[in-house]
Coordinates of C-alpha atoms in Angstrom, one line a residue:
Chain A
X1 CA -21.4 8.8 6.2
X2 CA -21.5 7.0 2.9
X3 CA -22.4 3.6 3.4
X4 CA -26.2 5.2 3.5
X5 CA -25.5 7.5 0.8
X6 CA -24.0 4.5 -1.5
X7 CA -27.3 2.4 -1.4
X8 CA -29.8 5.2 -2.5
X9 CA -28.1 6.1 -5.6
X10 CA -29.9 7.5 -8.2
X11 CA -30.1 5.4 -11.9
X12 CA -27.7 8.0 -13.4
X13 CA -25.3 8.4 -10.8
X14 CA -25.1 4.9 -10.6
X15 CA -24.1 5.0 -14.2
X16 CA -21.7 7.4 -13.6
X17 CA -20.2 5.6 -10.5
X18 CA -19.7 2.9 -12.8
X19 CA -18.4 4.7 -15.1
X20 CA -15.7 5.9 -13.0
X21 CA -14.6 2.5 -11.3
X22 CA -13.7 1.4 -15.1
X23 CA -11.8 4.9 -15.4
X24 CA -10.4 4.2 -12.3
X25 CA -9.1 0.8 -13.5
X26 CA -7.8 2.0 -16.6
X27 CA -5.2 2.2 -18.2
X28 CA -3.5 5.8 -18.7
X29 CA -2.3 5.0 -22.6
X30 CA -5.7 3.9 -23.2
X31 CA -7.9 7.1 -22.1
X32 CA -4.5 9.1 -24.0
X33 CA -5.6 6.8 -26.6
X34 CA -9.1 7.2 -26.7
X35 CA -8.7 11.3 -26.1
X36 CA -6.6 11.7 -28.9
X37 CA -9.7 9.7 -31.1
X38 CA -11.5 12.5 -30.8
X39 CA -12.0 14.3 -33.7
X40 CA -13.3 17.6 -32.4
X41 CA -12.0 18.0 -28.3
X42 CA -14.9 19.1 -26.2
X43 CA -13.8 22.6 -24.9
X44 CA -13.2 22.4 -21.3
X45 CA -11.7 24.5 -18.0
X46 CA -9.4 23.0 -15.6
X47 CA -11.0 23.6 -12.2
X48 CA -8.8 22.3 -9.9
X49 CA -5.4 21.0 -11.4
X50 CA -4.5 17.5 -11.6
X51 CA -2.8 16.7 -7.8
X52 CA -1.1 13.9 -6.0
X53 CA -1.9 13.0 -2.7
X54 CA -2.9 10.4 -0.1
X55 CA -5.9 8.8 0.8
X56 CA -5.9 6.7 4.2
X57 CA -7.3 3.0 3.0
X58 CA -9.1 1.5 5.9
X59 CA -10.1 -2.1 7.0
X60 CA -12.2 -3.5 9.2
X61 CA -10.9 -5.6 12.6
X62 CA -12.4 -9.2 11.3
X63 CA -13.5 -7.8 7.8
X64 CA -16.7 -6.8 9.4
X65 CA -16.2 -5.0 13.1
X66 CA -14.6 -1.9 13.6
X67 CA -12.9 0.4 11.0
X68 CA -9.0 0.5 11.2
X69 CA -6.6 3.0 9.0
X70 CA -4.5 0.1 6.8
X71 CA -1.9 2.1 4.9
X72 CA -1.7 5.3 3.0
X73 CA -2.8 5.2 -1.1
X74 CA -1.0 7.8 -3.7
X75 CA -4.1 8.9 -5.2
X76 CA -4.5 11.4 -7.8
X77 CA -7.5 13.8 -8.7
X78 CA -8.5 16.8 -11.0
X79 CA -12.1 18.6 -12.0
X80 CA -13.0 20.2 -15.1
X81 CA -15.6 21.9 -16.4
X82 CA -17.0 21.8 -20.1
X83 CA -18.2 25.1 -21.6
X84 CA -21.1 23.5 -21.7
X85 CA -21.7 23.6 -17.9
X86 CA -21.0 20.1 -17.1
X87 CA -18.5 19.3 -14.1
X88 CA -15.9 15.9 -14.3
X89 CA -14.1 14.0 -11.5
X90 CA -11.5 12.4 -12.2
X91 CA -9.3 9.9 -9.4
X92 CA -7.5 7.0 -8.9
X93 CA -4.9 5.3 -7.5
X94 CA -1.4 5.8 -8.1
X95 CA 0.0 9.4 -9.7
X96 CA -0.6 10.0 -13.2
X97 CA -2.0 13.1 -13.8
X98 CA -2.6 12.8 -17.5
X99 CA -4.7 10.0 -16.2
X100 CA -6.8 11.8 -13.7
X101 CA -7.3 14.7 -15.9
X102 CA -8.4 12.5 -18.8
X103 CA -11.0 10.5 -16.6
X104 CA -12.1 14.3 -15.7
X105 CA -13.2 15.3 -19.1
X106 CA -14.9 11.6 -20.0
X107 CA -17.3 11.6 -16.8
X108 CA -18.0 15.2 -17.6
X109 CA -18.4 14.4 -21.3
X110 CA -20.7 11.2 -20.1
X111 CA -23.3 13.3 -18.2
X112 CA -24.0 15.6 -22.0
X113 CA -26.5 14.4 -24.4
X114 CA -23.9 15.2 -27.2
X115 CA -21.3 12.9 -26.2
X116 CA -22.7 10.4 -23.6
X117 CA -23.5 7.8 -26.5
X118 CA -19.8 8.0 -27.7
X119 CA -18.2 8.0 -24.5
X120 CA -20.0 5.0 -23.5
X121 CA -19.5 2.7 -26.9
X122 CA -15.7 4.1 -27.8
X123 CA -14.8 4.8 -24.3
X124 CA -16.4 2.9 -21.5
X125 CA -17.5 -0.6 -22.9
X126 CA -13.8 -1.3 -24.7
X127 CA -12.7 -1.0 -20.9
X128 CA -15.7 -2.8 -19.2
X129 CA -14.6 -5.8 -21.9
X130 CA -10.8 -5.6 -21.2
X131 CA -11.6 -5.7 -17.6
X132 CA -14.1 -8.7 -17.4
X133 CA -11.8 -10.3 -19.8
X134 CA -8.9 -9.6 -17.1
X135 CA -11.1 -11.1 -14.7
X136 CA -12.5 -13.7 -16.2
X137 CA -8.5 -14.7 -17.0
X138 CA -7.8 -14.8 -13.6
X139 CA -10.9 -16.7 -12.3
X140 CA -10.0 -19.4 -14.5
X141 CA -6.4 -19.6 -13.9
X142 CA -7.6 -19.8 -10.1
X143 CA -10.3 -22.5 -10.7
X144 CA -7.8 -24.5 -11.9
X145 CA -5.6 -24.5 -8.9
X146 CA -8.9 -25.3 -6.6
X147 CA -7.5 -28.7 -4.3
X148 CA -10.0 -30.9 -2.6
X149 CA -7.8 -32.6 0.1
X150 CA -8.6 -36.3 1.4
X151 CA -8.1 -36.8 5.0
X152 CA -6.5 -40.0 6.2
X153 CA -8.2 -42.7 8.5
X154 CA -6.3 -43.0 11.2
X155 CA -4.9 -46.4 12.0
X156 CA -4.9 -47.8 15.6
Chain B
X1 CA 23.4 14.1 26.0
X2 CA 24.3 13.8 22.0
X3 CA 26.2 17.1 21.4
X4 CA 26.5 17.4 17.4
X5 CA 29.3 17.5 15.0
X6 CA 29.7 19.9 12.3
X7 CA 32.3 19.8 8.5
X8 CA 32.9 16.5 6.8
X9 CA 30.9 18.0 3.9
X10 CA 33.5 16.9 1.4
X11 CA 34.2 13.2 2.4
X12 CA 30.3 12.8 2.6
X13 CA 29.5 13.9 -0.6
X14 CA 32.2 11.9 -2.2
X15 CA 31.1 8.5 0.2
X16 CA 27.6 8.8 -1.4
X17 CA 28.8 9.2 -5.1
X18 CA 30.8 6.1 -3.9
X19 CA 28.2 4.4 -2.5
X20 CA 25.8 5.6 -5.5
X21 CA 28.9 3.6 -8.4
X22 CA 28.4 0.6 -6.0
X23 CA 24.8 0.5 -6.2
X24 CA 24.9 0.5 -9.9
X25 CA 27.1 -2.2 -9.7
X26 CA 29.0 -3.7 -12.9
X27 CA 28.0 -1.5 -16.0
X28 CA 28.4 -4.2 -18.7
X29 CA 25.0 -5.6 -16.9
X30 CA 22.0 -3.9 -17.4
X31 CA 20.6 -1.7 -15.5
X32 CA 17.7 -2.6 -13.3
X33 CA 14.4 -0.8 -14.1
X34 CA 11.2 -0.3 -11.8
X35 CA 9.1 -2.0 -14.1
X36 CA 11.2 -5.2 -13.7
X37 CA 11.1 -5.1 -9.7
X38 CA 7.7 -4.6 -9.2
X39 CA 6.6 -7.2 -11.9
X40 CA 9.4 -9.5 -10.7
X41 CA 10.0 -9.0 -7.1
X42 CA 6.7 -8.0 -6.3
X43 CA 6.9 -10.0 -2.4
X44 CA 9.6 -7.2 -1.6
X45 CA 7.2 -4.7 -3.5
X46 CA 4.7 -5.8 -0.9
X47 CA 7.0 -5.7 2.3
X48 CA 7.7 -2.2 1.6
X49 CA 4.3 -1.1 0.8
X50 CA 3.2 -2.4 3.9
X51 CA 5.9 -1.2 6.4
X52 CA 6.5 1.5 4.5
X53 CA 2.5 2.0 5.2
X54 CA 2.2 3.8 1.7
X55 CA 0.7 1.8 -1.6
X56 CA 2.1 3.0 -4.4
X57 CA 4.0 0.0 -6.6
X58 CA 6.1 2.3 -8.3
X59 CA 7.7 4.1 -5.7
X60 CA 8.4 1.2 -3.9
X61 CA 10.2 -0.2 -6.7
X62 CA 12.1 2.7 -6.4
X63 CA 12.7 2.8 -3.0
X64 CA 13.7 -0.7 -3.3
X65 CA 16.2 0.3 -6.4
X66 CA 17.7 3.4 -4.8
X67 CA 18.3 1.0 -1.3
X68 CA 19.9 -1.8 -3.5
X69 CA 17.2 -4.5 -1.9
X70 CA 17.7 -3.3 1.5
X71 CA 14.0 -3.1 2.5
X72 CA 14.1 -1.2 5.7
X73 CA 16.0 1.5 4.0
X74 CA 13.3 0.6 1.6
X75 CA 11.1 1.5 4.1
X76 CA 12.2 4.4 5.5
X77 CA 12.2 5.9 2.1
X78 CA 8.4 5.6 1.3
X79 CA 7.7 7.2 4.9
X80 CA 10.2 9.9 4.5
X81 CA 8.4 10.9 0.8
X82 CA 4.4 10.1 2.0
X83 CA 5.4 13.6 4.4
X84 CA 5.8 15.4 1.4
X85 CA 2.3 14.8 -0.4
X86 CA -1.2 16.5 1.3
X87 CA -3.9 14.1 2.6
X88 CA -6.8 13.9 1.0
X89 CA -8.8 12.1 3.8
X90 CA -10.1 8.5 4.6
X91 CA -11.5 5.9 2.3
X92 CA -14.1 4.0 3.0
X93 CA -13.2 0.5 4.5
X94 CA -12.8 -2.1 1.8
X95 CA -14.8 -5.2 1.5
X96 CA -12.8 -8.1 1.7
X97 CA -15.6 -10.0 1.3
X98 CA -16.3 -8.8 -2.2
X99 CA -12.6 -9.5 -3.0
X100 CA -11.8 -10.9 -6.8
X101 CA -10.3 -14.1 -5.0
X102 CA -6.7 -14.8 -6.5
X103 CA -5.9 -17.2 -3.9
X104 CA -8.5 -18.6 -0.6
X105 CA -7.5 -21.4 1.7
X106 CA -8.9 -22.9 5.0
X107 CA -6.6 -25.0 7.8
X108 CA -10.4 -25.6 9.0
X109 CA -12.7 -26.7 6.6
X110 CA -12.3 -29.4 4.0
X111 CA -15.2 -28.7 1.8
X112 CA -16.5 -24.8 2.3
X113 CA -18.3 -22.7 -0.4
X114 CA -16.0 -21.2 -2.8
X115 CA -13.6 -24.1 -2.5
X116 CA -9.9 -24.3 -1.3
X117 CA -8.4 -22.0 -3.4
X118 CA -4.4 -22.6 -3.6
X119 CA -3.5 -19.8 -6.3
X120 CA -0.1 -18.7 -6.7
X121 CA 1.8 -20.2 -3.8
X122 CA 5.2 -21.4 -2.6
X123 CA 3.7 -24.1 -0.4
X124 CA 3.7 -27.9 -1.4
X125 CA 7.3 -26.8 -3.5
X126 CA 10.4 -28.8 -2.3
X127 CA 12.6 -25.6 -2.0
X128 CA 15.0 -26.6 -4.5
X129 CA 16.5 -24.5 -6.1
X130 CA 15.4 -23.9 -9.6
X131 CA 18.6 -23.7 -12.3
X132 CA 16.4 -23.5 -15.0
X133 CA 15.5 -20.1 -13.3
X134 CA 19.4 -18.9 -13.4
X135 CA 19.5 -20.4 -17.0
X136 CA 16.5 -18.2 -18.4
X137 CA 14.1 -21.3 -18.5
X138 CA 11.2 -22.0 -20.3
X139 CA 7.7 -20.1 -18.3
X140 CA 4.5 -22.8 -18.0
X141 CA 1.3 -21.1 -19.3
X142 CA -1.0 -21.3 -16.2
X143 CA -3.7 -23.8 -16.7
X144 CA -7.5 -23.0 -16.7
X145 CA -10.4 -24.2 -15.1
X146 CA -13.7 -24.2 -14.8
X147 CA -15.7 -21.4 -12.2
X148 CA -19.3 -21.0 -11.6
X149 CA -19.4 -17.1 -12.1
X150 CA -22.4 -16.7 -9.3
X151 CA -20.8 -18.4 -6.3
X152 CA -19.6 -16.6 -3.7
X153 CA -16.4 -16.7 -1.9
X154 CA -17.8 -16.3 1.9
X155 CA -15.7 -16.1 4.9
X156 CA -14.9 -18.7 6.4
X157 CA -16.0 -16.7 10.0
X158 CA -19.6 -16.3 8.8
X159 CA -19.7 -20.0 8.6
X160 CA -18.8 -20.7 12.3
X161 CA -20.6 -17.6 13.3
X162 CA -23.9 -19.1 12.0
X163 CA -23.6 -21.4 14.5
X164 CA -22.7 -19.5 17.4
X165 CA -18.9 -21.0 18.4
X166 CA -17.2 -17.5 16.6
X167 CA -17.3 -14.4 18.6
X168 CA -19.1 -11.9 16.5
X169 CA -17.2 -8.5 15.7
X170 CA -17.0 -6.6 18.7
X171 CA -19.7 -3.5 18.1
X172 CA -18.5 0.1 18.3
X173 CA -20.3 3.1 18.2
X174 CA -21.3 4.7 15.1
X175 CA -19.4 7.8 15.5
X176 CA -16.4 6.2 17.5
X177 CA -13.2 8.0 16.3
X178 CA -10.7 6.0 14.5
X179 CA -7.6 6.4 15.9
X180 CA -4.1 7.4 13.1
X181 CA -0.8 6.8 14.1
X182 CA 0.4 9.0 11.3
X183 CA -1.5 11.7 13.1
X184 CA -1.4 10.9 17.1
X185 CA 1.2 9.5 18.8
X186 CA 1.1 5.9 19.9
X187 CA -0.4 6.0 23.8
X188 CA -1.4 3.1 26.1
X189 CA -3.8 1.6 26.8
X190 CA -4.4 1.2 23.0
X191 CA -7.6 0.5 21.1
X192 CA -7.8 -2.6 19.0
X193 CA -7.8 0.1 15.9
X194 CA -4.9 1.7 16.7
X195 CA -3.1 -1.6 17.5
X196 CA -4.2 -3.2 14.3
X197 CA -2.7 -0.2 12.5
X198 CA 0.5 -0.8 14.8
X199 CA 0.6 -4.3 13.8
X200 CA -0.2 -3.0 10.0
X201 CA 2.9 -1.4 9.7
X202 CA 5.4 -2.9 11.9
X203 CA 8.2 -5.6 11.1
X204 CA 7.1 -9.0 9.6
X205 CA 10.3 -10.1 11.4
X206 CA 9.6 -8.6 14.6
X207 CA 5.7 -10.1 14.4
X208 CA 6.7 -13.2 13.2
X209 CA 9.1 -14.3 15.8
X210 CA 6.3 -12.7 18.5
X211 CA 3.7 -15.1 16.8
X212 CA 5.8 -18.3 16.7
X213 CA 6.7 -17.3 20.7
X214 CA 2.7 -17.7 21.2
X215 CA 2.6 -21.0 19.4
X216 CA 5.4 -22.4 21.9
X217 CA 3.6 -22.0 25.0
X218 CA 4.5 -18.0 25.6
X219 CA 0.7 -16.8 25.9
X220 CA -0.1 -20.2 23.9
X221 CA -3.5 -19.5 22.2
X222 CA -4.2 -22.9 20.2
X223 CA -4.5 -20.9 16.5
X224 CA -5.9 -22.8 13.8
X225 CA -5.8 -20.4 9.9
X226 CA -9.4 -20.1 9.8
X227 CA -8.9 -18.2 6.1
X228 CA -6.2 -16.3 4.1
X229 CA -7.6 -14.9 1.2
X230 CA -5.3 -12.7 -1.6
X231 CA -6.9 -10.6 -4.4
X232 CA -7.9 -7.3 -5.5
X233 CA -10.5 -5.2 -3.6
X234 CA -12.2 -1.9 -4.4
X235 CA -11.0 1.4 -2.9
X236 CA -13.5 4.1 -2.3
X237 CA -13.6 7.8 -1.3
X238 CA -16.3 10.0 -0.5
X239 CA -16.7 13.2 -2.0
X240 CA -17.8 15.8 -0.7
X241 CA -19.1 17.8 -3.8
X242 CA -20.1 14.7 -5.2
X243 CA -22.5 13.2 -2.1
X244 CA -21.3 9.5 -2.8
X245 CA -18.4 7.1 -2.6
X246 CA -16.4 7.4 -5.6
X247 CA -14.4 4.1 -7.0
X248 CA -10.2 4.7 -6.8
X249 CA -9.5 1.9 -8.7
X250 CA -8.5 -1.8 -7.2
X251 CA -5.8 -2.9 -4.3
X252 CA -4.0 -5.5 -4.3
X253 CA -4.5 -7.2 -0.5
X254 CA -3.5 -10.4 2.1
X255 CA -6.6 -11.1 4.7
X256 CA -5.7 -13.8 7.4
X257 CA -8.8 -14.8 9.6
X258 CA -6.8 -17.0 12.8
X259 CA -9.4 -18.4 14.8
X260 CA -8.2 -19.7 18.2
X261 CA -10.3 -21.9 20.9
X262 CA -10.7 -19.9 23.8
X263 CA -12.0 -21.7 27.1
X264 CA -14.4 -18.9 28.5
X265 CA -13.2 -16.6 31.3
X266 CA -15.4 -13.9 33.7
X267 CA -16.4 -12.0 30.4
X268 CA -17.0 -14.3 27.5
X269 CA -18.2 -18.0 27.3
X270 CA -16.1 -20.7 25.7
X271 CA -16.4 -20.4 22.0
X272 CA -13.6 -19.8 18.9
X273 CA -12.4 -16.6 19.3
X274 CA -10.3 -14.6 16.4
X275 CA -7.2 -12.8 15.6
X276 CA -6.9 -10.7 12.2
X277 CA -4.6 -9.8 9.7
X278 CA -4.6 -7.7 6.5
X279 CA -1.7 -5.9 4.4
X280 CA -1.6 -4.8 0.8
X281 CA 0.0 -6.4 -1.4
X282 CA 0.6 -10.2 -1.4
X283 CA 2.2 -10.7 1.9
X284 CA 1.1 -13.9 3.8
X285 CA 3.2 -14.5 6.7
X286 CA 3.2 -11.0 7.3
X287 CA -0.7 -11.2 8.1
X288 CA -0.6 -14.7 9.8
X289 CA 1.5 -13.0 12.2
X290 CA 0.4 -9.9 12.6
X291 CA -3.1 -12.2 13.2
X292 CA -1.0 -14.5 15.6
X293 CA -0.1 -11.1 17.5
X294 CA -3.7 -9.3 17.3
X295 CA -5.2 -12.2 18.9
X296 CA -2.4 -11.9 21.8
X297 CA -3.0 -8.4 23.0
X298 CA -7.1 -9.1 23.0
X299 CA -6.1 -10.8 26.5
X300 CA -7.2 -7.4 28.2
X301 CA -10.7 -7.5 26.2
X302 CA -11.0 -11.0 26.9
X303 CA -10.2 -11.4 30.5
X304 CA -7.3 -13.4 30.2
X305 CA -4.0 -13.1 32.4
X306 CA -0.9 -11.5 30.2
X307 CA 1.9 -13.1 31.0
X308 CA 3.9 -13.1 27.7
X309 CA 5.7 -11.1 25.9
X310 CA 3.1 -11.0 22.8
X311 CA 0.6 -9.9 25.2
X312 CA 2.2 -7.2 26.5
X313 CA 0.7 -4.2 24.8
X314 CA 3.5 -1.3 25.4
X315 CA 6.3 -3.9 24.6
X316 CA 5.1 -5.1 21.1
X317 CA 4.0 -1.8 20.2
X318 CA 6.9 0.1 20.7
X319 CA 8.9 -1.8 19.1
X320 CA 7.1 -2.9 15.9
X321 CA 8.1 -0.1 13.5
X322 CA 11.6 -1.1 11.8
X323 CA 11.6 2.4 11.2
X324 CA 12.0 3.8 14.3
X325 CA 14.0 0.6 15.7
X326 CA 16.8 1.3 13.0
X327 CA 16.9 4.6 13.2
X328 CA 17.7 4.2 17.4
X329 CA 20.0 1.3 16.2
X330 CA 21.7 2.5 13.8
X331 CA 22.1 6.1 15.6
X332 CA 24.6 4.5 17.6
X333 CA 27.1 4.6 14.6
X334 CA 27.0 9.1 14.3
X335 CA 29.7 11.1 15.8
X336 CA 29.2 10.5 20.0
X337 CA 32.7 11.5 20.1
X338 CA 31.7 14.1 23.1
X339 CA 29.8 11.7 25.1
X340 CA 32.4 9.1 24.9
X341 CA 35.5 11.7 26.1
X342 CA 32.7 12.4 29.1
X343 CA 32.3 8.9 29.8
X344 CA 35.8 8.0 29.4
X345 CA 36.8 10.6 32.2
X346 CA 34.1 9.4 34.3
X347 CA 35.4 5.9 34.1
X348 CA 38.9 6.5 34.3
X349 CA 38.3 8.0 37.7
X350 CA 36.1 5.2 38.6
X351 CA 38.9 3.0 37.6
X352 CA 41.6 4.8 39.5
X353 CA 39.5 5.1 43.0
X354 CA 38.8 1.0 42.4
X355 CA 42.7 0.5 42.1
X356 CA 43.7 2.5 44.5
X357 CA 40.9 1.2 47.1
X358 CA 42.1 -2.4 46.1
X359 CA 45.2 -0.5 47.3
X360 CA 44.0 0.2 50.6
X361 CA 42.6 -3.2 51.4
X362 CA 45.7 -4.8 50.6
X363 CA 47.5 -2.9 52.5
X364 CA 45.7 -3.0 55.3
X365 CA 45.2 -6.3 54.9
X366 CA 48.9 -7.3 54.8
X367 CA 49.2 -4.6 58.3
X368 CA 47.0 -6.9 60.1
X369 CA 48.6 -9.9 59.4

């Protein structure tokens, strides 16, 4: 159903699928952080409460043949709605709710023309650096465990 | 028939309080705290995310906390509490092939793109014990090297499928329904979905010892690690309001590719043929047998005779779960004290007629002479 859908994304929602996977990722102190930098909180309606629940993570026999259900995920999930109009989605992994309500209000906060600019300097590229620093971190610690093993002649 | 016992409230509550002070342990040593399991015995972490089929590294810490590092209690825990939360739905399956690599390895290849990744591993060590450990000892900064940030990491099975000795990916249907355990019952014959989500969740003991029983000769299948790779993937969920695939954040998973020769039979030619493995969390064994034991019970798909216990579908799948095994084990120990007074009657009259026919014989025995 989606794998179509993912491919023909529009520029913005693109943006704002981005924009997610970094919420996603995040950290919960640092969007309570970066929430609490606001000066003046957008006004905003819980739609649906933040709540826990499971998503079935699937694989795929080989990596590439047939789907197969993998194990349960806790995942966690809330809407919002600005007065403005806008709609946020918030979820991720694991069960904050403080978290999922936060990542609510900054994807509905990026799709206004008031706030998208702020959201994506103070809010989004902080993360996107914290996470390629993570990663780059890690692909070099990796690197440096790479082995090139010699095979032995054998002897007759 | 298991008739039930009632009372003993007191004596229980008081033998869990007990057994509560026990698990706490000596209180002039510090208490343990989640945080400290799941960044420090994160292997176990793993275990019980996987069997316990729920990932979630906090509550497994928990679990693993509350069962004082008994992991099948572990285990049982996580399954008891993922009842109690609503499902959501499916994600969409992850790319392992996208994975940020944290450890990649090939039995097969020497030189493959991507390189021979060892990451953080216990293999090559000498299994000594390490007192510096016990004696709070220094911690080595990892060293760093040098990546080239646009090469991939492909799988190792694309390479030998480019030539035509690996089986491709069986095809399915579009629309085929994937069968969930958590939602059907287990019933034979099983697909290779189902079985893969058996094999998922059941007992790295229970899989190991059926993989290493294929490696001796019991259903031999001549398995060479074609790739293990360990890293984070992307989860994704579609949403309904939203018309696309939103990100959930990053997993933590094991893949093991086993790729075993296969000599051809009525319905396939001679080529390398493959078992698979995959578990969250960092679990390696765990996926090289559960890969071992996938590759087993293909021998219906693939023509072959089963003959060994591995291959026998109904026997490894029924008795994979720990969870079910333990609880049927350990049953045993609950009040039976009806069924015993039943079954002692019954064999105390068996006993009598067998003494008193012994009797008998003798008797007539000693007439006739």
């Amino acid at each position: 159903m989606s794998a179509d859908t993912q491919t023909s994304l529009s520029p913005e929602l693109e943006t704002r699928r981005a924009a997610m996977a970094l919420l996603a990722n995040a950290p919960e102190e640092t969007l309570k952080a970066a929430w609490d930098a606001l000066d003046t909180p957008p006004a905003h309606t819980v739609i649906r409460q933040p709540e826990t629940g499971l998503v079935m993570v699937r694989g795929r026999a080989g990596g590439t043949g047939a789907p197969f259900n993998l194990c349960e995920a806790t995942v966690t999930r809330c809407v919002v709605a600005l007065d403005t109009g806008e709609t946020g989605f918030g979820q991720s992994l694991g069960r904050s709710k403080a978290k999922a309500l936060y990542s609510a209000i900054f994807d509905a906060l990026l799709q206004t023309k008031d706030w998208s600019e702020y959201v994506e300097t103070h809010v989004l590229q902080p993360l996107n650096t914290a996470t390629q620093a993570a990663e780059h971190q890690t692909r070099e610690e990796v690197a440096a465990t790479k082995v090139d093993f010699f095979t032995m002649v054998r002897g007759d | 028939m298991y008739v039930a016992v009632k009372g003993g409230e007191k004596a229980i509550r008081n033998a869990h309080k007990l057994m509560e002070r026990d698990r706490r342990g000596d209180r002039t040593v510090p208490e343990l705290e989640l945080k400290q399991i799941a960044e420090q015995l994160y292997l176990s972490v793993s275990r019980v995310m996987s069997e316990g089929s729920l990932y979630d590294l906090e509550l497994a810490a928990l679990a693993i906390k509350q069962a004082r590092g008994d992991l099948i209690e572990a285990i049982f825990l996580l399954r008891a509490y993922r009842t109690t939360l609503p499902r959501f739905g499916y994600s969409e399956p992850i790319d392992t092939a996208a994975m940020l690599v944290r450890r990649r390895i090939s039995a097969t290849y020497k030189d493959l793109p991507g390189g021979q990744l060892l990451g953080p591993t216990y293999d090559y060590t000498h299994r000594l014990l390490d007192f510096k450990l016990a004696a709070d000892g220094e911690l080595p900064e990892p060293e760093k090297g040098a990546y080239d940030p646009d090469a991939d990491i492909p799988r190792v099975t694309d390479l030998l499928n480019a030539e035509g000795m690996m089986e491709p990916d069986p095809e399915t249907p579009q629309d085929a329904e994937i069968g969930d355990l958590t939602r059907e019952p287990l019933a034979f014959p099983a697909d290779r979905d189902v079985r893969l989500q058996n094999l998922a969740r059941g007992d790295e003991g229970f899989l190991l010892a059926l993989g290493y029983s294929t490696q001796r000769g019991f259903g031999g299948s001549h398995p060479f690690a074609g790739e293990i790779r360990h890293g984070e993937v992307e989860v994704e969920f579609f949403v309904e309001e939203l018309g696309f695939a939103v990100p959930l954040g990053t997993m933590t998973v094991t893949e093991c590719q086993m790729i075993n020769q296969f000599k051809g039979s009525t319905v396939a030619p001679p080529q390398f043929t493959r078992g698979y493995g995959l578990a969250p969390g960092q679990s390696e064994r765990k996926v090289m047998s559960m890969a071992l034991v996938d590759r087993a019970l293909r021998c219906r798909e693939l023509g072959e005779e089963a003959t060994a216990p591995a291959q026998d579908e109904e026997f490894v799948l029924s008795h994979s779960d720990n969870v079910q095994a333990t609880g049927f084990v350990e049953h045993l120990k609950l009040p039976h004290y009806v069924d015993f007074q039943a079954e002692l009657e019954l064999v105390r009259r068996m006993n009598k007629d067998w003494h008193s026919k012994e009797a008998n014989t003798a008797q007539a025995e000693e007439a006739a002479q």
